[in-house]
């Protein structure tokens, strides 16, 4: 299955919406959820970096295949 650029964009949009809603919840219950949110931020940083890196590799591979 080929991963297109628009699919990666949609994934990032859904992902960011999830963290925006999580942030809203944290603002409403700040003391209770601050530890969970700090943990989620670490996960988000790692995951977004991995998604962008994978998209970059897939794009390079696609360009190489088209060139050959």
Short mmCIF file of C-alpha atoms in Angstrom, two decimals:
data_model
loop_
_atom_site.label_atom_id
_atom_site.label_comp_id
_atom_site.label_asym_id
_atom_site.label_seq_id
_atom_site.Cartn_x
_atom_site.Cartn_y
_atom_site.Cartn_z
CA UNK A 1 0.00 0.00 0.00
CA UNK A 2 1.37 3.39 -0.99
CA UNK A 3 1.16 6.17 1.58
CA UNK A 4 0.33 9.44 -0.13
CA UNK A 5 1.24 12.88 1.15
CA UNK A 6 -2.44 13.77 1.67
CA UNK A 7 -2.90 10.67 3.85
CA UNK A 8 -0.02 11.81 6.07
CA UNK A 9 -1.54 15.31 6.23
CA UNK A 10 -4.93 13.88 7.32
CA UNK A 11 -3.21 11.73 9.93
CA UNK A 12 -1.38 14.75 11.35
CA UNK A 13 -4.63 16.76 11.41
CA UNK A 14 -6.48 14.02 13.33
CA UNK A 15 -3.49 13.66 15.64
CA UNK A 16 -3.32 17.40 16.38
CA UNK A 17 -7.10 17.55 16.97
CA UNK A 18 -6.74 14.75 19.51
CA UNK A 19 -4.07 16.66 21.41
CA UNK A 20 -6.06 19.89 21.24
CA UNK A 21 -9.03 18.18 22.87
CA UNK A 22 -6.69 16.61 25.42
CA UNK A 23 -5.29 20.09 26.17
CA UNK A 24 -8.83 21.48 26.66
CA UNK A 25 -9.50 18.71 29.16
CA UNK A 26 -6.25 19.49 30.96
CA UNK A 27 -7.16 23.17 31.22
CA UNK A 28 -10.50 22.19 32.76
CA UNK A 29 -8.88 19.78 35.26
CA UNK A 30 -5.35 21.14 35.44
CA UNK A 31 -4.11 19.76 38.76
CA UNK A 32 -5.59 16.32 38.23
CA UNK A 33 -4.23 15.71 34.74
CA UNK A 34 -0.94 17.63 34.55
CA UNK A 35 1.18 14.50 34.98
CA UNK A 36 -0.76 12.62 32.29
CA UNK A 37 -0.44 15.58 29.93
CA UNK A 38 3.34 15.81 30.43
CA UNK A 39 3.58 12.13 29.56
CA UNK A 40 1.34 12.62 26.48
CA UNK A 41 3.52 15.52 25.30
CA UNK A 42 6.57 13.26 25.34
CA UNK A 43 4.68 10.65 23.30
CA UNK A 44 3.48 13.32 20.86
CA UNK A 45 6.97 14.70 20.27
CA UNK A 46 8.35 11.24 19.50
CA UNK A 47 5.39 10.17 17.34
CA UNK A 48 5.22 13.31 15.19
CA UNK A 49 8.96 13.07 14.55
CA UNK A 50 8.54 9.43 13.49
CA UNK A 51 5.59 10.23 11.20
CA UNK A 52 7.50 13.04 9.47
CA UNK A 53 10.63 10.89 9.13
CA UNK A 54 8.63 7.98 7.67
CA UNK A 55 6.83 10.30 5.24
CA UNK A 56 10.20 11.68 4.15
CA UNK A 57 11.60 8.17 3.54
CA UNK A 58 8.50 7.09 1.61
CA UNK A 59 8.71 10.22 -0.56
CA UNK A 60 12.39 9.61 -1.30
CA UNK A 61 11.64 5.98 -2.17
CA UNK A 62 8.79 7.03 -4.50
CA UNK A 63 11.04 9.58 -6.25
CA UNK A 64 13.75 6.93 -6.67
CA UNK A 65 11.28 4.42 -8.14
CA UNK A 66 9.85 7.02 -10.56
CA UNK A 67 13.35 8.05 -11.64
CA UNK A 68 14.33 4.42 -12.39
#
